[in-house]
Amino acid sequence: MNTISVHSTRHHSLDEFLSLNGFEVEEVDTQVYRVIRDDELPVFLSITDSSLYFSVDLGNISDVASAELYQALLDLNTEIQPVSFGIDSTNAEDPRLVLVESRISGDLSDEELLSVFSALELATDQAEALLSSYLK
């Protein structure tokens, strides 16, 4: 039999789509969600009228912060696209190393959304490998 391909398009609410794809979704604040899959770090998803903002908290690295570490993180940013490292300095007493990404929410495809989560998971693994040498 010839290979037959069938393309299907369905529309889901964001939380329904995430649940159907193995994610647990918990609302933590108005328009802020904690999204978890398997043994991965949680992804915090903030929703505005026009965008989705994704963030993974990798922890406070103040004890190991150095110009060398920041250079290594910036260098790694070129490999982990589309996500990138940043510093969340919302709390000046507890600056956090984070992975961030954003998407315009107008017309998201399933592949586009799932690729963000995959990229965050891969980048988390790369960050763990990099940071392990600084945390010894």
PDB file of C-alpha atoms in Angstrom:
ATOM      1  CA  MET A   1       0.000   0.000   0.000  1.00  0.00           C
ATOM      2  CA  ASN A   2       1.237   3.497  -0.780  1.00  0.00           C
ATOM      3  CA  THR A   3       2.148   5.752   2.120  1.00  0.00           C
ATOM      4  CA  ILE A   4      -0.815   7.966   2.803  1.00  0.00           C
ATOM      5  CA  SER A   5      -0.487  11.149   4.818  1.00  0.00           C
ATOM      6  CA  VAL A   6      -3.456  12.805   6.487  1.00  0.00           C
ATOM      7  CA  HIS A   7      -3.170  16.373   7.760  1.00  0.00           C
ATOM      8  CA  SER A   8      -5.532  17.314  10.568  1.00  0.00           C
ATOM      9  CA  THR A   9      -6.126  20.694  12.161  1.00  0.00           C
ATOM     10  CA  ARG A  10      -7.961  21.001  15.455  1.00  0.00           C
ATOM     11  CA  HIS A  11      -8.303  23.937  17.798  1.00  0.00           C
ATOM     12  CA  HIS A  12      -7.826  23.509  21.555  1.00  0.00           C
ATOM     13  CA  SER A  13      -7.648  25.843  24.508  1.00  0.00           C
ATOM     14  CA  LEU A  14      -4.072  26.181  25.743  1.00  0.00           C
ATOM     15  CA  ASP A  15      -4.614  24.211  28.952  1.00  0.00           C
ATOM     16  CA  GLU A  16      -6.485  21.444  27.093  1.00  0.00           C
ATOM     17  CA  PHE A  17      -3.708  21.192  24.493  1.00  0.00           C
ATOM     18  CA  LEU A  18      -1.017  21.007  27.163  1.00  0.00           C
ATOM     19  CA  SER A  19      -2.919  18.337  29.100  1.00  0.00           C
ATOM     20  CA  LEU A  20      -3.431  16.271  25.934  1.00  0.00           C
ATOM     21  CA  ASN A  21       0.350  16.360  25.432  1.00  0.00           C
ATOM     22  CA  GLY A  22       1.303  15.105  28.893  1.00  0.00           C
ATOM     23  CA  PHE A  23       1.747  18.379  30.762  1.00  0.00           C
ATOM     24  CA  GLU A  24       0.286  19.226  34.155  1.00  0.00           C
ATOM     25  CA  VAL A  25      -0.998  22.803  34.320  1.00  0.00           C
ATOM     26  CA  GLU A  26      -1.529  24.726  37.551  1.00  0.00           C
ATOM     27  CA  GLU A  27      -2.697  28.343  37.783  1.00  0.00           C
ATOM     28  CA  VAL A  28      -0.446  30.189  40.262  1.00  0.00           C
ATOM     29  CA  ASP A  29      -1.696  33.723  39.680  1.00  0.00           C
ATOM     30  CA  THR A  30      -3.931  35.586  37.279  1.00  0.00           C
ATOM     31  CA  GLN A  31      -2.633  34.649  33.811  1.00  0.00           C
ATOM     32  CA  VAL A  32       0.435  32.870  35.256  1.00  0.00           C
ATOM     33  CA  TYR A  33       0.661  29.092  35.031  1.00  0.00           C
ATOM     34  CA  ARG A  34       3.097  26.453  36.233  1.00  0.00           C
ATOM     35  CA  VAL A  35       3.511  23.798  33.540  1.00  0.00           C
ATOM     36  CA  ILE A  36       5.249  20.497  34.315  1.00  0.00           C
ATOM     37  CA  ARG A  37       6.064  17.407  32.263  1.00  0.00           C
ATOM     38  CA  ASP A  38       7.736  14.272  33.588  1.00  0.00           C
ATOM     39  CA  ASP A  39      10.796  15.028  35.731  1.00  0.00           C
ATOM     40  CA  GLU A  40      11.580  18.360  34.097  1.00  0.00           C
ATOM     41  CA  LEU A  41      11.837  21.701  35.881  1.00  0.00           C
ATOM     42  CA  PRO A  42       8.578  23.642  35.870  1.00  0.00           C
ATOM     43  CA  VAL A  43       7.975  26.168  33.126  1.00  0.00           C
ATOM     44  CA  PHE A  44       6.215  29.332  34.214  1.00  0.00           C
ATOM     45  CA  LEU A  45       3.924  30.620  31.515  1.00  0.00           C
ATOM     46  CA  SER A  46       2.716  34.205  31.651  1.00  0.00           C
ATOM     47  CA  ILE A  47      -0.076  35.208  29.295  1.00  0.00           C
ATOM     48  CA  THR A  48      -0.790  38.737  28.087  1.00  0.00           C
ATOM     49  CA  ASP A  49      -3.258  39.911  25.471  1.00  0.00           C
ATOM     50  CA  SER A  50      -0.804  39.339  22.646  1.00  0.00           C
ATOM     51  CA  SER A  51       2.049  37.164  23.917  1.00  0.00           C
ATOM     52  CA  LEU A  52       3.082  34.104  25.867  1.00  0.00           C
ATOM     53  CA  TYR A  53       6.203  34.377  28.031  1.00  0.00           C
ATOM     54  CA  PHE A  54       7.993  31.193  29.098  1.00  0.00           C
ATOM     55  CA  SER A  55      10.479  31.048  31.974  1.00  0.00           C
ATOM     56  CA  VAL A  56      12.401  28.267  33.716  1.00  0.00           C
ATOM     57  CA  ASP A  57      14.021  29.162  37.052  1.00  0.00           C
ATOM     58  CA  LEU A  58      17.493  27.593  37.228  1.00  0.00           C
ATOM     59  CA  GLY A  59      18.225  29.015  40.672  1.00  0.00           C
ATOM     60  CA  ASN A  60      20.378  31.595  42.377  1.00  0.00           C
ATOM     61  CA  ILE A  61      23.959  31.487  41.139  1.00  0.00           C
ATOM     62  CA  SER A  62      25.304  34.393  43.201  1.00  0.00           C
ATOM     63  CA  ASP A  63      27.754  32.126  45.044  1.00  0.00           C
ATOM     64  CA  VAL A  64      29.441  31.045  41.806  1.00  0.00           C
ATOM     65  CA  ALA A  65      28.875  34.147  39.679  1.00  0.00           C
ATOM     66  CA  SER A  66      31.941  35.325  37.802  1.00  0.00           C
ATOM     67  CA  ALA A  67      32.828  37.016  34.546  1.00  0.00           C
ATOM     68  CA  GLU A  68      33.956  33.604  33.289  1.00  0.00           C
ATOM     69  CA  LEU A  69      30.566  32.012  34.091  1.00  0.00           C
ATOM     70  CA  TYR A  70      28.624  34.865  32.502  1.00  0.00           C
ATOM     71  CA  GLN A  71      30.838  34.616  29.387  1.00  0.00           C
ATOM     72  CA  ALA A  72      30.151  30.869  29.223  1.00  0.00           C
ATOM     73  CA  LEU A  73      26.386  31.462  29.575  1.00  0.00           C
ATOM     74  CA  LEU A  74      26.429  34.100  26.832  1.00  0.00           C
ATOM     75  CA  ASP A  75      28.415  31.753  24.620  1.00  0.00           C
ATOM     76  CA  LEU A  76      25.904  28.958  25.298  1.00  0.00           C
ATOM     77  CA  ASN A  77      23.078  31.344  24.284  1.00  0.00           C
ATOM     78  CA  THR A  78      24.255  30.959  20.685  1.00  0.00           C
ATOM     79  CA  GLU A  79      23.685  27.189  20.889  1.00  0.00           C
ATOM     80  CA  ILE A  80      20.336  26.988  22.675  1.00  0.00           C
ATOM     81  CA  GLN A  81      18.240  29.125  20.355  1.00  0.00           C
ATOM     82  CA  PRO A  82      15.365  29.993  20.353  1.00  0.00           C
ATOM     83  CA  VAL A  83      15.510  30.181  24.169  1.00  0.00           C
ATOM     84  CA  SER A  84      18.090  32.216  26.044  1.00  0.00           C
ATOM     85  CA  PHE A  85      19.588  32.738  29.473  1.00  0.00           C
ATOM     86  CA  GLY A  86      18.724  35.789  31.503  1.00  0.00           C
ATOM     87  CA  ILE A  87      18.898  37.103  35.037  1.00  0.00           C
ATOM     88  CA  ASP A  88      15.619  37.709  36.829  1.00  0.00           C
ATOM     89  CA  SER A  89      16.476  40.520  39.208  1.00  0.00           C
ATOM     90  CA  THR A  90      12.888  41.174  40.328  1.00  0.00           C
ATOM     91  CA  ASN A  91      14.065  40.438  43.870  1.00  0.00           C
ATOM     92  CA  ALA A  92      17.416  42.224  44.267  1.00  0.00           C
ATOM     93  CA  GLU A  93      18.220  40.015  47.274  1.00  0.00           C
ATOM     94  CA  ASP A  94      17.748  36.831  45.218  1.00  0.00           C
ATOM     95  CA  PRO A  95      18.686  37.233  41.534  1.00  0.00           C
ATOM     96  CA  ARG A  96      17.795  34.093  39.563  1.00  0.00           C
ATOM     97  CA  LEU A  97      19.329  32.539  36.466  1.00  0.00           C
ATOM     98  CA  VAL A  98      16.451  31.809  34.091  1.00  0.00           C
ATOM     99  CA  LEU A  99      15.791  30.462  30.638  1.00  0.00           C
ATOM    100  CA  VAL A 100      13.300  32.589  28.730  1.00  0.00           C
ATOM    101  CA  GLU A 101      11.358  32.573  25.491  1.00  0.00           C
ATOM    102  CA  SER A 102       8.267  34.312  24.147  1.00  0.00           C
ATOM    103  CA  ARG A 103       5.734  33.786  21.388  1.00  0.00           C
ATOM    104  CA  ILE A 104       3.005  35.934  19.878  1.00  0.00           C
ATOM    105  CA  SER A 105      -0.242  34.288  20.883  1.00  0.00           C
ATOM    106  CA  GLY A 106      -2.339  35.143  17.838  1.00  0.00           C
ATOM    107  CA  ASP A 107      -2.003  31.916  15.869  1.00  0.00           C
ATOM    108  CA  LEU A 108       0.105  29.252  17.550  1.00  0.00           C
ATOM    109  CA  SER A 109       0.599  25.894  15.916  1.00  0.00           C
ATOM    110  CA  ASP A 110       0.930  22.728  17.970  1.00  0.00           C
ATOM    111  CA  GLU A 111       4.454  22.143  16.666  1.00  0.00           C
ATOM    112  CA  GLU A 112       5.530  25.684  17.494  1.00  0.00           C
ATOM    113  CA  LEU A 113       4.285  25.445  21.074  1.00  0.00           C
ATOM    114  CA  LEU A 114       5.736  21.979  21.688  1.00  0.00           C
ATOM    115  CA  SER A 115       9.067  23.062  20.215  1.00  0.00           C
ATOM    116  CA  VAL A 116       9.382  25.787  22.867  1.00  0.00           C
ATOM    117  CA  PHE A 117       8.994  23.220  25.643  1.00  0.00           C
ATOM    118  CA  SER A 118      11.483  20.887  23.950  1.00  0.00           C
ATOM    119  CA  ALA A 119      13.994  23.717  23.538  1.00  0.00           C
ATOM    120  CA  LEU A 120      13.609  24.666  27.214  1.00  0.00           C
ATOM    121  CA  GLU A 121      14.186  21.046  28.271  1.00  0.00           C
ATOM    122  CA  LEU A 122      17.319  20.725  26.114  1.00  0.00           C
ATOM    123  CA  ALA A 123      18.663  24.073  27.314  1.00  0.00           C
ATOM    124  CA  THR A 124      18.054  23.061  30.944  1.00  0.00           C
ATOM    125  CA  ASP A 125      20.203  19.968  30.369  1.00  0.00           C
ATOM    126  CA  GLN A 126      22.956  22.082  28.801  1.00  0.00           C
ATOM    127  CA  ALA A 127      22.792  24.575  31.671  1.00  0.00           C
ATOM    128  CA  GLU A 128      23.083  21.736  34.184  1.00  0.00           C
ATOM    129  CA  ALA A 129      26.184  20.444  32.418  1.00  0.00           C
ATOM    130  CA  LEU A 130      27.768  23.907  32.353  1.00  0.00           C
ATOM    131  CA  LEU A 131      26.873  24.834  35.925  1.00  0.00           C
ATOM    132  CA  SER A 132      28.028  21.508  37.371  1.00  0.00           C
ATOM    133  CA  SER A 133      31.657  22.491  36.756  1.00  0.00           C
ATOM    134  CA  TYR A 134      31.130  25.763  38.680  1.00  0.00           C
ATOM    135  CA  LEU A 135      29.289  24.189  41.606  1.00  0.00           C
ATOM    136  CA  LYS A 136      32.070  21.750  42.552  1.00  0.00           C
TER     137      LYS A 136
END
